[in-house]
Coordinates of C-alpha atoms and ligand atoms in Angstrom, one line a residue:
M238 CA 35.6 -11.5 13.5
I239 CA 32.5 -11.6 15.8
Q240 CA 34.7 -12.0 18.9
R241 CA 37.0 -9.1 17.9
S242 CA 33.9 -7.0 17.3
L243 CA 32.3 -7.8 20.6
R244 CA 35.6 -7.1 22.4
H245 CA 36.0 -3.6 20.9
V246 CA 32.9 -2.3 19.2
W247 CA 30.1 -0.9 21.2
H248 CA 27.0 -1.3 19.1
P249 CA 24.2 1.3 18.9
C250 CA 20.7 0.7 20.3
T251 CA 21.9 -2.6 21.7
Q252 CA 22.1 -4.3 25.1
M253 CA 25.5 -5.8 24.4
K254 CA 24.8 -8.8 26.7
L255 CA 22.1 -9.9 24.2
H256 CA 25.0 -10.6 21.8
E257 CA 25.9 -13.6 23.9
T258 CA 23.0 -15.4 22.4
Q259 CA 22.4 -13.3 19.2
P260 CA 25.8 -12.3 17.8
P261 CA 26.0 -9.5 15.3
V262 CA 26.0 -10.6 11.7
P263 CA 29.4 -9.9 10.1
I264 CA 28.8 -8.3 6.7
A265 CA 31.5 -8.5 4.1
R266 CA 29.9 -6.7 1.2
A267 CA 26.6 -5.6 -0.3
E268 CA 25.1 -5.2 -3.7
G269 CA 21.6 -3.9 -4.7
V270 CA 19.1 -5.1 -2.1
W271 CA 21.4 -7.9 -0.7
L272 CA 23.8 -7.9 2.2
Y273 CA 26.4 -10.7 2.1
D274 CA 28.0 -12.1 5.3
L275 CA 31.6 -13.4 5.6
E276 CA 30.5 -16.9 4.7
G277 CA 28.6 -15.7 1.6
N278 CA 25.1 -16.1 3.0
R279 CA 22.9 -13.3 1.7
Y280 CA 20.1 -11.3 3.4
L281 CA 17.6 -9.1 1.8
D282 CA 18.0 -5.6 3.3
G283 CA 14.3 -5.2 4.1
I284 CA 14.8 -2.1 6.2
S285 CA 17.1 -0.2 3.8
S286 CA 20.0 -0.4 6.4
W287 CA 18.0 1.6 9.0
W288 CA 15.9 3.5 6.5
V289 CA 18.8 5.2 4.6
N290 CA 19.4 3.2 1.5
L291 CA 17.0 4.2 -1.3
F292 CA 18.4 2.7 -4.5
G293 CA 20.2 -0.4 -3.2
H294 CA 23.8 -0.8 -2.2
G295 CA 26.7 0.2 -4.5
H296 CA 24.4 2.0 -7.0
P297 CA 26.7 2.7 -10.0
H298 CA 25.5 6.3 -10.5
I299 CA 26.2 7.3 -6.9
K300 CA 29.4 5.4 -6.9
A301 CA 30.6 7.1 -10.1
A302 CA 29.7 10.5 -8.6
L303 CA 31.7 9.8 -5.4
V304 CA 34.8 8.6 -7.3
D305 CA 34.7 11.7 -9.5
Q306 CA 34.3 14.0 -6.5
L307 CA 37.1 12.3 -4.6
D308 CA 39.4 13.2 -7.6
R309 CA 38.3 16.9 -7.3
L310 CA 37.8 17.8 -3.7
D311 CA 37.4 15.6 -0.6
H312 CA 36.7 18.2 1.9
V313 CA 36.9 21.9 2.7
M314 CA 35.5 23.8 5.7
L315 CA 32.2 25.5 4.9
A316 CA 33.0 28.6 7.0
G317 CA 34.7 31.1 4.7
F318 CA 34.6 28.7 1.8
T319 CA 32.0 27.2 -0.6
H320 CA 32.1 24.6 -3.3
P321 CA 30.1 23.4 -6.3
P322 CA 28.4 20.4 -4.7
V323 CA 27.0 22.3 -1.7
V324 CA 25.8 25.2 -3.9
E325 CA 24.1 22.9 -6.4
L326 CA 22.5 20.7 -3.7
S327 CA 21.2 23.8 -1.8
E328 CA 19.7 25.1 -5.0
R329 CA 18.0 21.8 -5.8
L330 CA 16.7 21.3 -2.3
G331 CA 15.3 24.8 -2.4
A332 CA 13.6 24.1 -5.7
L333 CA 12.1 20.8 -4.3
T334 CA 10.8 22.2 -1.0
G335 CA 10.2 25.9 -1.7
L336 CA 12.5 26.7 1.3
G337 CA 15.5 28.5 -0.1
H338 CA 18.1 28.4 2.7
A339 CA 19.9 25.2 3.5
F340 CA 22.0 24.7 6.7
Y341 CA 24.0 21.4 6.9
G342 CA 24.7 18.9 9.7
S343 CA 26.0 15.4 9.7
D344 CA 23.2 13.3 11.2
G345 CA 19.5 13.4 11.8
A346 CA 20.0 14.4 15.4
S347 CA 22.1 17.3 14.4
A348 CA 19.4 18.5 12.0
T349 CA 16.9 18.4 14.9
E350 CA 19.3 20.4 17.1
I351 CA 19.8 23.0 14.3
A352 CA 16.1 23.4 13.7
L353 CA 15.3 23.8 17.4
K354 CA 18.2 26.3 17.9
M355 CA 17.3 28.2 14.8
S356 CA 13.7 28.5 15.8
A357 CA 14.4 29.8 19.3
H358 CA 17.1 32.1 18.1
Y359 CA 14.7 33.5 15.4
W360 CA 12.3 34.5 18.2
R361 CA 15.1 36.0 20.2
N362 CA 16.2 38.1 17.2
A363 CA 12.5 39.0 16.7
G364 CA 12.4 40.5 20.2
R365 CA 10.5 37.6 21.7
P366 CA 13.1 35.7 23.7
E367 CA 10.4 34.1 25.9
K368 CA 9.4 31.9 23.0
C369 CA 11.9 29.2 23.7
R370 CA 9.9 26.1 24.5
F371 CA 9.1 23.3 22.1
I372 CA 6.2 20.9 21.5
G373 CA 6.5 17.3 20.2
L374 CA 4.0 14.6 19.6
A375 CA 3.5 11.6 22.0
G376 CA 5.8 8.8 20.7
G377 CA 7.8 11.3 18.6
Y378 CA 11.4 10.5 17.7
H379 CA 13.8 13.2 16.6
G380 CA 17.2 11.7 17.5
E381 CA 19.1 11.0 20.7
T382 CA 21.6 13.8 21.4
V383 CA 20.7 15.7 24.5
G384 CA 18.8 18.5 22.8
A385 CA 17.0 16.1 20.4
L386 CA 16.0 13.9 23.4
A387 CA 14.0 16.9 24.7
V388 CA 11.5 16.4 21.9
T389 CA 11.9 12.6 21.6
D390 CA 9.1 10.9 23.6
I391 CA 10.3 7.3 23.7
A392 CA 10.8 6.3 27.3
I393 CA 13.5 3.7 26.7
F394 CA 15.7 6.3 24.9
R395 CA 15.1 9.1 27.3
E396 CA 14.7 7.7 30.8
A397 CA 18.3 7.4 31.9
Y398 CA 19.0 11.0 30.6
A399 CA 15.9 12.7 31.9
P400 CA 17.9 14.8 34.4
L401 CA 20.0 16.2 31.5
V402 CA 17.1 17.2 29.3
R403 CA 14.9 20.3 29.3
L404 CA 11.8 18.3 28.3
A405 CA 9.5 19.7 25.7
A406 CA 5.7 19.5 26.1
T407 CA 4.1 16.4 24.6
V408 CA 0.7 16.7 22.8
P409 CA -1.4 13.7 21.7
S410 CA -0.3 11.7 18.7
P411 CA -2.8 11.3 15.8
D412 CA -1.8 7.6 15.5
A413 CA -4.7 6.0 13.6
R414 CA -4.3 2.9 15.8
S415 CA -5.4 4.9 18.8
A416 CA -8.9 5.4 17.3
L417 CA -11.7 5.1 19.9
P418 CA -14.5 2.7 19.0
G419 CA -16.3 4.0 15.9
E420 CA -13.7 6.7 15.3
S421 CA -12.2 7.2 11.8
A422 CA -8.6 8.2 11.2
V423 CA -9.9 11.7 10.5
D424 CA -11.7 11.7 13.8
T425 CA -8.6 10.6 15.6
A426 CA -6.6 13.3 13.8
R427 CA -9.2 15.9 14.8
R428 CA -9.1 14.8 18.5
A429 CA -5.3 15.0 18.5
A430 CA -5.4 18.5 16.9
A431 CA -7.9 19.6 19.6
G432 CA -5.3 18.5 22.2
L433 CA -2.7 20.6 20.4
Q434 CA -5.0 23.6 20.3
S435 CA -5.8 23.5 24.0
W436 CA -2.1 23.4 24.8
L437 CA -1.3 26.3 22.4
E438 CA -4.1 28.4 23.8
Q439 CA -2.4 28.4 27.1
H440 CA 1.3 28.3 26.2
H441 CA 1.8 29.8 22.8
A442 CA 3.5 32.9 24.2
Q443 CA 6.4 30.7 25.4
T444 CA 6.4 28.3 22.5
A445 CA 8.9 28.5 19.7
A446 CA 8.0 25.5 17.6
L447 CA 6.1 22.3 17.1
I448 CA 8.2 19.5 15.7
L449 CA 6.6 16.4 14.2
E450 CA 7.2 13.6 11.8
P451 CA 4.6 14.1 9.0
M452 CA 2.4 11.1 8.1
V453 CA 4.4 8.4 9.9
Q454 CA 6.0 8.4 13.4
C455 CA 8.4 5.7 12.4
A456 CA 10.2 5.0 15.7
A457 CA 6.8 5.0 17.5
G458 CA 6.2 1.7 15.6
M459 CA 5.3 3.1 12.1
A460 CA 2.4 5.0 13.6
M461 CA 0.5 6.4 10.6
H462 CA -1.9 9.3 10.7
D463 CA -4.4 11.1 8.5
A464 CA -3.0 14.1 6.5
S465 CA -5.8 16.3 7.9
Y466 CA -3.9 16.4 11.2
L467 CA -1.0 18.2 9.5
R468 CA -3.4 20.7 8.0
E469 CA -5.0 21.4 11.4
A470 CA -1.6 21.6 13.1
S471 CA -0.2 23.9 10.5
A472 CA -3.2 26.2 10.8
L473 CA -2.9 26.2 14.6
C474 CA 0.8 27.1 14.3
D475 CA 0.0 30.0 12.0
R476 CA -2.7 31.2 14.3
Y477 CA -0.6 31.1 17.4
E478 CA 2.7 32.2 15.9
V479 CA 4.5 29.0 16.5
H480 CA 7.0 27.5 14.0
L481 CA 6.2 24.2 12.4
I482 CA 9.2 21.9 11.9
A483 CA 8.5 19.1 9.4
E484 CA 11.0 16.5 10.6
E485 CA 11.4 14.5 7.4
I486 CA 14.5 12.6 8.4
A487 CA 12.9 9.2 7.9
T488 CA 9.9 10.3 5.7
G489 CA 11.7 12.3 3.1
F490 CA 12.7 11.3 -0.4
G491 CA 9.7 9.3 -1.5
R492 CA 9.4 7.0 1.4
T493 CA 5.7 7.8 2.1
G494 CA 4.7 8.0 -1.6
T495 CA 5.4 11.7 -2.2
M496 CA 8.8 13.3 -2.4
F497 CA 8.2 14.7 1.1
A498 CA 5.5 13.5 3.4
H499 CA 4.2 16.9 4.4
Q500 CA 3.3 17.5 0.8
Q501 CA 0.4 15.0 1.2
A502 CA -1.3 17.7 3.4
G503 CA -0.4 20.6 1.1
I504 CA 1.1 22.5 4.0
R505 CA 4.2 24.8 4.1
P506 CA 6.3 24.3 7.2
D507 CA 8.8 26.8 8.5
F508 CA 11.6 24.3 8.7
I509 CA 12.2 20.9 7.0
C510 CA 14.8 18.5 8.5
L511 CA 16.3 16.0 6.1
S512 CA 18.9 13.2 6.4
K513 CA 18.9 9.4 6.1
G514 CA 17.9 8.9 2.4
L515 CA 19.5 12.2 1.4
T516 CA 22.7 10.6 0.3
G517 CA 21.0 7.4 -0.9
G518 CA 22.5 5.7 2.2
T519 CA 26.1 6.2 1.4
L520 CA 27.4 9.0 3.6
P521 CA 26.2 10.9 6.7
L522 CA 24.6 14.2 5.8
S523 CA 21.7 16.2 7.1
A524 CA 20.1 19.5 6.1
V525 CA 17.7 22.0 7.6
L526 CA 15.8 24.1 5.2
T527 CA 14.0 27.3 6.1
T528 CA 12.1 30.4 4.9
N529 CA 13.3 33.8 3.9
T530 CA 11.5 35.2 7.0
V531 CA 13.7 33.1 9.3
Y532 CA 16.9 33.7 7.3
D533 CA 16.3 37.5 7.2
A534 CA 16.0 37.7 11.0
F535 CA 19.6 36.5 11.3
Y536 CA 20.9 38.8 8.6
D537 CA 22.6 41.7 10.4
D538 CA 25.8 43.6 11.0
E539 CA 25.9 42.1 14.5
M540 CA 27.8 38.8 14.8
A541 CA 25.7 37.6 17.7
R542 CA 22.5 37.8 15.7
G543 CA 23.9 35.3 13.2
F544 CA 23.3 31.5 13.5
L545 CA 26.7 30.6 15.1
H546 CA 26.4 26.8 14.8
S547 CA 28.9 24.5 13.2
H548 CA 30.1 21.0 12.6
S549 CA 33.5 20.1 11.3
Y550 CA 32.1 18.3 8.3
T551 CA 29.3 20.8 7.5
G552 CA 28.4 20.5 3.8
N553 CA 31.1 17.8 3.1
P554 CA 31.6 17.8 -0.7
L555 CA 31.6 14.0 -1.0
A556 CA 28.3 13.7 1.0
C557 CA 26.8 16.6 -1.1
R558 CA 27.8 14.9 -4.3
A559 CA 26.2 11.6 -3.2
A560 CA 23.0 13.6 -2.4
L561 CA 23.1 15.2 -5.9
A562 CA 23.5 11.8 -7.5
T563 CA 20.6 10.6 -5.4
L564 CA 18.4 13.5 -6.6
E565 CA 19.5 12.8 -10.2
L566 CA 18.2 9.3 -9.8
F567 CA 14.8 10.7 -8.9
E568 CA 14.9 12.9 -12.0
Q569 CA 16.2 10.3 -14.4
T570 CA 13.3 7.8 -13.7
D571 CA 9.9 8.5 -12.3
V572 CA 10.8 6.9 -9.0
L573 CA 7.5 7.8 -7.3
A574 CA 5.3 6.4 -10.0
R575 CA 7.5 3.2 -10.2
N576 CA 7.3 2.9 -6.4
A577 CA 3.5 3.1 -6.5
E578 CA 3.4 0.1 -8.9
L579 CA 6.0 -1.7 -6.9
A580 CA 4.0 -1.2 -3.7
Q581 CA 1.1 -3.0 -5.4
V582 CA 3.4 -6.0 -6.1
L583 CA 4.5 -6.0 -2.5
D584 CA 1.0 -5.6 -1.2
R585 CA 0.0 -8.7 -3.0
A586 CA 3.1 -10.6 -1.8
F587 CA 2.4 -9.6 1.8
E588 CA -1.3 -10.6 1.7
P589 CA -0.9 -14.0 3.4
L590 CA 1.1 -12.3 6.2
T591 CA -1.4 -9.4 6.7
Q592 CA -4.3 -11.9 6.8
H593 CA -2.5 -14.0 9.5
P594 CA -4.5 -14.5 12.7
S595 CA -1.6 -13.3 14.9
V596 CA -1.2 -10.1 12.9
R597 CA -3.0 -6.8 13.8
H598 CA -3.1 -3.4 12.2
A599 CA -1.4 -4.4 9.0
R600 CA -0.8 -1.1 7.3
R601 CA 1.2 0.6 4.5
L602 CA 2.1 4.1 3.4
G603 CA 4.2 4.5 0.3
M604 CA 7.1 2.2 0.7
I605 CA 6.6 1.4 4.4
W606 CA 4.8 -1.8 5.5
A607 CA 4.1 -2.5 9.2
W608 CA 2.2 -5.1 11.2
D609 CA 1.7 -5.6 14.9
I610 CA 1.9 -9.0 16.6
D611 CA -1.0 -9.9 18.9
E612 CA 1.1 -11.8 21.5
A613 CA -2.0 -13.0 23.3
A614 CA -3.5 -14.4 20.0
A615 CA -0.1 -16.0 19.3
G616 CA -0.2 -17.5 22.8
H617 CA 3.1 -16.0 23.8
A618 CA 3.8 -13.9 26.9
P619 CA 5.0 -10.4 26.4
Q620 CA 8.3 -11.0 28.3
L621 CA 9.3 -13.5 25.6
H622 CA 9.8 -10.6 23.2
F623 CA 8.0 -12.1 20.3
A624 CA 8.8 -9.4 17.8
R625 CA 12.5 -9.5 18.7
R626 CA 12.7 -13.2 18.2
Y627 CA 10.6 -12.8 15.0
A628 CA 13.3 -10.5 13.5
Q629 CA 16.0 -12.9 14.6
H630 CA 14.2 -15.8 12.8
A631 CA 13.8 -13.6 9.7
L632 CA 17.6 -13.5 9.3
T633 CA 17.7 -17.3 9.1
H634 CA 15.1 -17.0 6.3
G635 CA 17.4 -14.5 4.5
V636 CA 15.5 -11.3 5.3
V637 CA 16.4 -8.3 7.5
L638 CA 13.4 -7.0 9.4
R639 CA 13.5 -5.1 12.7
P640 CA 11.1 -5.0 15.6
I641 CA 9.8 -1.9 17.4
G642 CA 7.9 -3.0 20.5
N643 CA 5.4 -5.5 19.1
T644 CA 5.6 -4.0 15.6
L645 CA 7.5 -5.5 12.7
Y646 CA 8.1 -3.5 9.6
A647 CA 9.7 -3.5 6.2
M648 CA 11.0 -0.4 4.5
P649 CA 12.7 -1.9 1.5
P650 CA 14.9 -0.1 -1.0
Y651 CA 13.2 1.2 -4.1
V652 CA 15.0 -1.2 -6.4
M653 CA 12.9 -4.2 -5.5
D654 CA 11.3 -6.4 -8.2
A655 CA 8.8 -9.2 -8.2
T656 CA 11.4 -11.8 -7.3
T657 CA 12.9 -9.9 -4.3
A658 CA 9.4 -8.8 -3.2
A659 CA 8.4 -12.5 -3.1
H660 CA 11.5 -13.4 -1.1
L661 CA 10.9 -10.6 1.4
A662 CA 7.2 -11.5 1.9
R663 CA 7.9 -15.2 2.0
G664 CA 10.7 -14.7 4.6
A665 CA 8.5 -12.5 6.7
L666 CA 5.7 -15.0 6.8
A667 CA 8.0 -18.0 7.3
A668 CA 9.8 -16.2 10.2
L669 CA 6.4 -15.6 11.8
E670 CA 5.5 -19.3 11.6
T671 CA 8.9 -20.3 13.0
T672 CA 8.5 -17.8 15.9
L673 CA 5.0 -19.2 16.6
T674 CA 6.3 -22.8 16.8
Q675 CA 9.3 -22.0 18.9
T676 CA 9.3 -20.4 22.3
Ligands
PLP909 C1 16.7 8.4 12.4 C2 15.9 9.5 12.8 C3 16.5 10.6 13.5 C4 17.9 10.6 13.9 O1 18.8 10.6 12.9 P1 20.3 10.1 13.2 O2 21.0 10.2 11.9 O3 20.2 8.7 13.7 O4 20.8 11.0 14.3 C5 15.7 11.7 13.8 N1 14.4 11.7 13.4 C6 13.8 10.7 12.8 C7 12.4 10.8 12.4 C8 14.5 9.5 12.5 O5 13.9 8.5 11.9

């Protein structure tokens, strides 16, 4: 299986040569928080299958909804047609976010593209076509298609394609880890907001939108910031007539403790991008929600003033049904309150790890745990890729973790319990010890 895979499957975010020494794990099936390989070994899905899986694998409620939908309508194009799942989902997302118009894509990156295009086209329709540039935060990640790369500030993803991309401006990140000596997270947020302000002062007339990941810049290494940054950024966007795009592809659906991360700051963005957890991790789907003001600027007799963007699978009925079933799970049980309790259990379980002398900046927001490895303290040279080997050792301890730079993180499904929490924390600590003793 592995040989056939390596011959024909080109894996994402992977230097394929690495598979010579670290072959991909062949997964046969999954249930709840567990992934099972072909030999029956199981691994706790500690990162929710790249942050998408909220309620475990094969959740009976989502499964039943998908089977039922498959019997009714598998797919129909959304141009010229509509169908119950997309209507109901749009109504519900509108009620949850206060933004009443939902436009659908298939992946996170397509949501980013849609939001950027919609913002610039809004300004064009409003008679201000010069407002067509974007701002992103340092270390921001918004997907890897060519348009999304323009606002993605992660060198390794962007470098090779720089000539293809019309780069957005990058303003300072409020990452609390970047605090100067004596600075609080609020101070760091204020300093970053001042950087945004001085950029806007000069360039607002050409700027369509600021796009950011509220509360946690996940791909930057789970860089968390104080909510006050969002309030200041939102006020600056209002003052300078620049759209605020809350890019909640990773942070949405309870991951940071509230249904949507921007709600922790009490702000009202002009656009919200959703994907990943939207379908509970079953099918690809993304949505961009926006205001009446934006929607109305496109509403016209003239075709060219409309938002002429499409994907073949826009609003796919199966994906929308999976999303509805996921939202039903949030309604049926108080997921956010249960997660808050669960997080305490996990905090206690992770304590020996977070106190470890090689660990720095142990942090948590909602259902995201992250810790950085101090390679110098661990006595390992950076070129030995400590964090990467750490994640590899975690697998042998039955736990899926992933590194980002020298950060390790866990983003477990919401259906953890005391036993699986203990397994996850024990595996994470044991893998650290194993990595320290082996070079
Ligand atoms: C994953 C992610 C994306 C991209 O989504 P894809 O479905 O992988 O295209 C964009 N933004 C953020 C914040 C993400 O975490």
